[in-house]
Coordinates of C-alpha atoms in Angstrom, one line a residue:
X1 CA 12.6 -14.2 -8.4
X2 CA 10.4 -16.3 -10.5
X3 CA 6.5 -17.0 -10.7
X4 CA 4.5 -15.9 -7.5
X5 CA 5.4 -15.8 -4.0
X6 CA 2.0 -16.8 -2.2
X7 CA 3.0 -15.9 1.2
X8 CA 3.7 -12.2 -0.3
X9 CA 0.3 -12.1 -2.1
X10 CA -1.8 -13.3 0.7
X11 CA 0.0 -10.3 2.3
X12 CA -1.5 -8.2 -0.2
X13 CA -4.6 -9.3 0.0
X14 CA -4.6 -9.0 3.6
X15 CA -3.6 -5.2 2.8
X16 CA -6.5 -4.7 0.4
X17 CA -9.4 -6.1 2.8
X18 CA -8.1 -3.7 5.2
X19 CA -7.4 -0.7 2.4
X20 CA -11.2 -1.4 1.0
X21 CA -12.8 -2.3 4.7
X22 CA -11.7 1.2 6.0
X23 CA -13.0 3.0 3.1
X24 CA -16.2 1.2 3.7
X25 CA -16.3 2.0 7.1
X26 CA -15.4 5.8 6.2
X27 CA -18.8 5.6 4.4
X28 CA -20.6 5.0 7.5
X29 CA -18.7 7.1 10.1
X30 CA -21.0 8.3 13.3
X31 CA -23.4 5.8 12.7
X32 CA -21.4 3.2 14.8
X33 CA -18.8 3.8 17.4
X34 CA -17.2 0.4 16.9
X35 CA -16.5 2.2 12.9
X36 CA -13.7 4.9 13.7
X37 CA -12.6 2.3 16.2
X38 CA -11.8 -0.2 13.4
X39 CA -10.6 2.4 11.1
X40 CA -8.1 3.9 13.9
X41 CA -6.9 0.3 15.0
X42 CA -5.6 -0.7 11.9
X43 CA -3.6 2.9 10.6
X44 CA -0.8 1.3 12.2
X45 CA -0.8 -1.4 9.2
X46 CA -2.9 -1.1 6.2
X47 CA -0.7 1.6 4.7
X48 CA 3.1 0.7 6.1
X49 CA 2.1 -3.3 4.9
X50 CA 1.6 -1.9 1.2
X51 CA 5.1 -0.2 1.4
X52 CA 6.6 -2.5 3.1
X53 CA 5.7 -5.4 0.3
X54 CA 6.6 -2.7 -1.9
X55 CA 10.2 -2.5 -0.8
X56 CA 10.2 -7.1 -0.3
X57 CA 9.5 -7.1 -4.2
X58 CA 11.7 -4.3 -4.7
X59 CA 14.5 -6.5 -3.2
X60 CA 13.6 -9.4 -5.4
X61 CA 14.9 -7.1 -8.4
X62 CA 17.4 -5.1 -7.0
X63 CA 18.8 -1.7 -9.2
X64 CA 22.6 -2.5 -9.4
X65 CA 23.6 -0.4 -12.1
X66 CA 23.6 3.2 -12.4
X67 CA 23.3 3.7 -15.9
X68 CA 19.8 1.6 -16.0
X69 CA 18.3 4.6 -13.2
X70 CA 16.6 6.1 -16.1
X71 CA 15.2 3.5 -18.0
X72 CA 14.5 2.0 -14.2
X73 CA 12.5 5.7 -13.5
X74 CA 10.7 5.4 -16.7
X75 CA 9.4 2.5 -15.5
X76 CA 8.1 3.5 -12.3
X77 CA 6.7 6.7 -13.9
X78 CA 4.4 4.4 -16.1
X79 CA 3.8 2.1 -13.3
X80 CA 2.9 5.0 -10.4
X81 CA 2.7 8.4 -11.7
X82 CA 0.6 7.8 -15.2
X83 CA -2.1 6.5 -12.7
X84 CA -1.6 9.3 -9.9
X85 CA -2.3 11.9 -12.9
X86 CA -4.9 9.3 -14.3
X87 CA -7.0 8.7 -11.2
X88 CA -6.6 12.1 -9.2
X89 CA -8.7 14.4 -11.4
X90 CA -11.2 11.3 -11.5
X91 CA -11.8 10.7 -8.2
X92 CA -12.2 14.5 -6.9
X93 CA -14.3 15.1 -10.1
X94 CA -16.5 12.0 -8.6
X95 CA -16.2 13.7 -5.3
X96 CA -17.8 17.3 -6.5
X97 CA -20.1 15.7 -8.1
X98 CA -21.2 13.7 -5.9
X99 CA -20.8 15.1 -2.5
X100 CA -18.8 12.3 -1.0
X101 CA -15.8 12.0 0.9
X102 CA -13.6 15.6 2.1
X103 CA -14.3 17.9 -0.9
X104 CA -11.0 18.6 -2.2
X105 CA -9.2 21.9 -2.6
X106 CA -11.1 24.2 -4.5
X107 CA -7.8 25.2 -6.9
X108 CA -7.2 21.4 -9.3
X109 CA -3.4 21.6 -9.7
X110 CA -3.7 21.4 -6.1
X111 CA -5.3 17.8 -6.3
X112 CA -1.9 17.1 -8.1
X113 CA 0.5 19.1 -6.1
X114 CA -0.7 17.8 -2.7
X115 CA -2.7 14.5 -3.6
X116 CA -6.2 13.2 -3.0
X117 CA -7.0 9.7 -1.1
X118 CA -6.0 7.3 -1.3
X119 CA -3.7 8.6 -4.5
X120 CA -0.9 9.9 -2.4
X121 CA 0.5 6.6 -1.7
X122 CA 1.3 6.8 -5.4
X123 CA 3.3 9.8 -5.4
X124 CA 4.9 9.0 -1.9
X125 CA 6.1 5.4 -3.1
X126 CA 7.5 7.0 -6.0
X127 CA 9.7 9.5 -4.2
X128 CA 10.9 5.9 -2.1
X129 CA 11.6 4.0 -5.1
X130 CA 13.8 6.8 -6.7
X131 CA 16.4 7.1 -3.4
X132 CA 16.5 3.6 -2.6
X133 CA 16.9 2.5 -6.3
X134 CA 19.4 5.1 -6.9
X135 CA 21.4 4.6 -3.0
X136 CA 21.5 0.6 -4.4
X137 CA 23.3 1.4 -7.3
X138 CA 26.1 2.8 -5.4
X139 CA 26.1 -0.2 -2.8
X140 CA 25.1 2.1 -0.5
X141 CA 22.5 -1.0 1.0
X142 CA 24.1 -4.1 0.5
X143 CA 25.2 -5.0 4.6
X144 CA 22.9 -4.7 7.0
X145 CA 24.6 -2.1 8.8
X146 CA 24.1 0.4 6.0
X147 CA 20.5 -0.5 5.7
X148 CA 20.5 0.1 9.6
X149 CA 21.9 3.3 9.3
X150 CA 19.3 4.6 6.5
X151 CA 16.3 2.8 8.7
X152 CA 17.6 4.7 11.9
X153 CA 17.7 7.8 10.0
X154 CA 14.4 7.6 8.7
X155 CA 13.2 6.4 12.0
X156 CA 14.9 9.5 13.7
X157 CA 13.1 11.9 11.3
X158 CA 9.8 10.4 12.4
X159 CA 9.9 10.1 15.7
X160 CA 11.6 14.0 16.0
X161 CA 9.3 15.9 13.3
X162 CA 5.7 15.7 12.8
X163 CA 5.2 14.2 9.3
X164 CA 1.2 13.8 9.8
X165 CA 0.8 17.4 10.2
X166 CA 3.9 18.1 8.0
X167 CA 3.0 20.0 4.2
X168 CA 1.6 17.2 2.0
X169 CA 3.5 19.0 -0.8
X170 CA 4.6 16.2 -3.2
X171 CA 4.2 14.0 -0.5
X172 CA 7.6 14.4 0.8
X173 CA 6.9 13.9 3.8
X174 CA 4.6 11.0 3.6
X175 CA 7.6 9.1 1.2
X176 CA 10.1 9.8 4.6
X177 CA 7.1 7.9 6.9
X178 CA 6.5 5.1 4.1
X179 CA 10.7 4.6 3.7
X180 CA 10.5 3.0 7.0
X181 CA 8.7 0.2 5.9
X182 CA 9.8 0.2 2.4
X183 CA 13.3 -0.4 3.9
X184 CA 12.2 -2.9 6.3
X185 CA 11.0 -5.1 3.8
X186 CA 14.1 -4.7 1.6
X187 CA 16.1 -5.7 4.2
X188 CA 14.1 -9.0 5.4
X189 CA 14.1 -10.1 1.5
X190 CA 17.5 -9.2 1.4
X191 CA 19.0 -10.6 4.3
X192 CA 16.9 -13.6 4.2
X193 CA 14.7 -13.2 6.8
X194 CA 12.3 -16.1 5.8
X195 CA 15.1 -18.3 6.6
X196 CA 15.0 -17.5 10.5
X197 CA 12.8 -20.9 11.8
X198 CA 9.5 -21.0 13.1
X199 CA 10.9 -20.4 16.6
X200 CA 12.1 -16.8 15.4
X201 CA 8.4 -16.4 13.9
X202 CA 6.4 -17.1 16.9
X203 CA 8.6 -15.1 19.0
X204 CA 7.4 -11.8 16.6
X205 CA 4.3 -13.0 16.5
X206 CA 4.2 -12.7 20.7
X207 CA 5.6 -9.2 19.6
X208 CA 2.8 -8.2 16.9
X209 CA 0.0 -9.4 19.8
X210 CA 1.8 -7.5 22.3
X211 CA 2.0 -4.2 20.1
X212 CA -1.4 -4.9 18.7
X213 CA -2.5 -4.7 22.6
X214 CA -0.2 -1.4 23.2
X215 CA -2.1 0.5 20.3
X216 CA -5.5 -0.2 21.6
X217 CA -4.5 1.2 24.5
X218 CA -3.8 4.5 22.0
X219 CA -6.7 4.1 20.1
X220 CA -8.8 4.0 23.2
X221 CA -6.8 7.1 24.6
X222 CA -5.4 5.1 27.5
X223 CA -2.0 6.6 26.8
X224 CA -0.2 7.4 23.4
X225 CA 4.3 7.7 23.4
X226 CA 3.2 10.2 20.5
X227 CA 0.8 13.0 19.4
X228 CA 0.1 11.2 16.2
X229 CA 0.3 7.6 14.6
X230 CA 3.3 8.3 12.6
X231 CA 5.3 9.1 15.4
X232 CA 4.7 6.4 17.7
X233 CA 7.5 4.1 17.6
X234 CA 5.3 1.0 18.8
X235 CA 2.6 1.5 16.5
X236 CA 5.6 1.9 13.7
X237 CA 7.1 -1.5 15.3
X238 CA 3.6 -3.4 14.9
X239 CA 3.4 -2.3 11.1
X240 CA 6.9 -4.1 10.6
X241 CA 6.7 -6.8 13.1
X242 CA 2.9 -8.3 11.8
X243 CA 4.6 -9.0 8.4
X244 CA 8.1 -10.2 9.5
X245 CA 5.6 -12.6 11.5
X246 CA 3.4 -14.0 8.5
X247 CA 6.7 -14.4 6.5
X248 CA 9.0 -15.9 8.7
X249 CA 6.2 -18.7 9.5
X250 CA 5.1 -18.8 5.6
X251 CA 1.5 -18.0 6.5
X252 CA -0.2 -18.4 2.7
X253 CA -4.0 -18.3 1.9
X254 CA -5.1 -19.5 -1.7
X255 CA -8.1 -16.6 -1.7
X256 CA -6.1 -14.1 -0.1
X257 CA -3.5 -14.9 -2.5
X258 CA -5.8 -14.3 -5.4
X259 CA -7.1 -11.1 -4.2
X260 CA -3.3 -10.3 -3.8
X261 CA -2.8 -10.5 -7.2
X262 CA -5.4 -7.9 -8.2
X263 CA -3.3 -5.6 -5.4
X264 CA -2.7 -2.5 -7.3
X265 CA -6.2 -2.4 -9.7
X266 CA -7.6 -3.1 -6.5
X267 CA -6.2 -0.1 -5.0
X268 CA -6.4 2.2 -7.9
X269 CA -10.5 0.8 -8.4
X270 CA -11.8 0.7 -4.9
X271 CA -13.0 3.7 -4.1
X272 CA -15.3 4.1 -7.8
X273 CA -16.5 0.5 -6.8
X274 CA -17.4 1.6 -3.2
X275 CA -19.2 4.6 -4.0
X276 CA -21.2 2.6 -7.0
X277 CA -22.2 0.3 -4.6
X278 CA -23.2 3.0 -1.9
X279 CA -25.1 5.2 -4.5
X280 CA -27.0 2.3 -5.8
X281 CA -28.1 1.3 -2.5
X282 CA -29.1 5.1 -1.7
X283 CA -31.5 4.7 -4.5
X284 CA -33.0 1.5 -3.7
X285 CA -33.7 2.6 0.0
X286 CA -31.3 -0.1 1.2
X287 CA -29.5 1.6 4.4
X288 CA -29.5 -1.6 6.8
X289 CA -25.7 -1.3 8.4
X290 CA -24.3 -4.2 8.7
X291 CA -25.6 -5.6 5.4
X292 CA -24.7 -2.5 3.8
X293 CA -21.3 -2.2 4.7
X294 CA -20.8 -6.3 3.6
X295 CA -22.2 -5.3 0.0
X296 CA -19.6 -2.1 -0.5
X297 CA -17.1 -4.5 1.0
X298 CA -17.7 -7.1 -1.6
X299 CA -18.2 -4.4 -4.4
X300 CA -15.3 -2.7 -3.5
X301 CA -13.2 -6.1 -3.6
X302 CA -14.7 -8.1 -6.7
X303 CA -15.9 -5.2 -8.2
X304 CA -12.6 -3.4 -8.3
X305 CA -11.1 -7.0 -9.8
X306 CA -13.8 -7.5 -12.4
X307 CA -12.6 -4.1 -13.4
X308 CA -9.2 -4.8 -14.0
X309 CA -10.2 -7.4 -15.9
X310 CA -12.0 -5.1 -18.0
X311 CA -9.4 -2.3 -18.4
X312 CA -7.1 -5.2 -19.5
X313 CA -8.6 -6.1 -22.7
X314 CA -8.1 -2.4 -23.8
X315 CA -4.5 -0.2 -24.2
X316 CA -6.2 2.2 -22.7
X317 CA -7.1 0.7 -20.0
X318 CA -4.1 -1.2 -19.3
X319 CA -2.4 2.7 -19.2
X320 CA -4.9 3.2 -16.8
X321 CA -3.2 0.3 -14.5
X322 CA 0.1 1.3 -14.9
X323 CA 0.7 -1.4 -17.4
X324 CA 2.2 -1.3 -20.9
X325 CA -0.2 -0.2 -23.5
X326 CA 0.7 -2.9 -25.7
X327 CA 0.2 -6.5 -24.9
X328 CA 3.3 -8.7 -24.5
X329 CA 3.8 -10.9 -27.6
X330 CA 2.8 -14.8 -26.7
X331 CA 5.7 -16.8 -25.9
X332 CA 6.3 -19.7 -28.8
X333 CA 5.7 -23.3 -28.1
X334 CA 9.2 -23.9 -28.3
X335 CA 10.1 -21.6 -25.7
X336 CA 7.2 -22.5 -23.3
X337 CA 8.2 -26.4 -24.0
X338 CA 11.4 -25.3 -22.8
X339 CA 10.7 -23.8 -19.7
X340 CA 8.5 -26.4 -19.1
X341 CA 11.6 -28.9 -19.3

């Protein structure tokens, strides 16, 4: 799939307002009841949207062949685990020195073996992309009944084990939890879900506000189907219906899209531009709530993108970003003149 897909990157920038905004709020716990509540009201999608866009771009670029797995794993080793090893150490070095956030484990490899926040998702993401990729190869996913079968699986595993409370070895377990939604999104790329009408759409719409309802009910401890988030099966159906929603209308934002595309530096940046933001305001006396949590929220937005902009104009940086280190080669007029045609 060519160019940009503005409905998928408004997505993404949906997922990093919410990714930065509960980071924010995490900054400011116990100083506002209204803050866990935001921050518990919105687990159900800020992490299983990033997957599942992970596994609708994944979809655009299918692995069909089994002897590119490698070169396909290189890939996602530069693009997921360079960073994980990258940022880790960084950000529970930033957190002993200082004092901010859970203090991590006191041994380092564990940092690596059992991942800090939000790194995990890195490590977890890349466990999904090696099964799927290497399951595709061996059309193991290419009818919607075998893609039913692996979503019911993973489904299965969640609803009977307890993957929250699981080991966070590797993040195994965390990789079975983000599948879901991985595969989900596979599956509405692949089986052209955009295509259903705006009928279809509105109908999951009335399904995202009626699971959006259910989960406050859980949040407020009304009544929960499950001990923890990742077992609930309605709060695992409203992080797969809200984006089957937006897509299947073609929701699109020109801001949101923007931010989308400065998804994954925005990720991997946030929490270094939060914490600036936070410490310089700590110096300066500033601790008014409300304005304070709109200043890390825009810090942790623009300042994470002004970043990547930065890191970009260096190898080094692009490394960092799980990019290559070397700068593509401009395209010749001729060739751009022909595209252009």
């Amino acid at each position: 799939m060519g160019g940009r897909d503005k409905v998928v990157d408004s997505l993404r920038g949906i997922a990093c307002i919410l990714l930065v905004t509960l980071h924010v709020a995490q900054n400011r716990f116990g100083e506002a009841d209204w803050l866990e509540w935001y921050g518990d009201t919105f687990i159900y999608i800020r992490m299983p949207l990033f997957a599942f866009l992970s596994g609708v771009v994944y979809a655009w670029r299918p692995l069909t062949d089994v002897s590119h797995y490698g070169s396909y794993m290189g890939k996602k080793v530069r693009r997921l685990l360079i960073p994980y090893v990258i940022f880790v150490p960084l950000i529970g070095l930033a957190q002993v020195a200082l004092d901010f956030g859970t203090p991590p484990p006191s041994a380092i490899y564990d940092w690596f073996l059992y991942s800090l926040p939000p790194y995990w998702f890195l490590l977890a993401t890349f466990w999904v992309y090696a099964v799927v990729a290497l399951m595709d190869t061996y059309k193991l996913l290419d009818t919607k009944l075998k893609m039913g079968v692996l979503f019911g699986v993973l489904l299965a595993v969640n609803l009977i084990f307890n993957m929250q409370d699981a080991s966070g070895f590797l993040q195994f377990t965390s990789a079975v939890y983000l599948g879901l939604f991985f595969v989900a999104g596979m599956a509405a790329t692949r089986f052209g879900w955009k295509n259903v009408g705006r009928g279809v759409g509105w109908a999951v719409v009335g399904v995202t506000v009626a699971l959006f309802v259910y989960t406050q009910f859980a949040v407020l401890d009304v009544w929960a189907a499950a001990d923890n988030q990742r077992q609930d099966p309605f709060g695992i159906a409203l992080g797969i219906a809200f984006p089957l929603g937006f897509i299947a209308l073609g929701l699109k934002n020109d801001f949101l899209a923007w931010v989308g595309g400065y998804s994954y530096g925005i990720f991997l940046l946030h929490p270094f531009a939060v914490v600036a933001a936070a410490g310089a305001m700590a110096i300066v006396g500033f601790d008014a709530l409300i304005p304070a949590l709109i200043v890390m929220t825009i810090s942790g937005l623009f300042g994470s993108i002004l970043g990547v902009i930065i890191l970009r104009k260096v190898a080094v940086g692009r490394i960092m970003l799980g990019e290559r280190g070397r700068k593509p080669a401009p395209k010749p007029v001729e060739a751009k003149a022909t595209e252009a045609a």
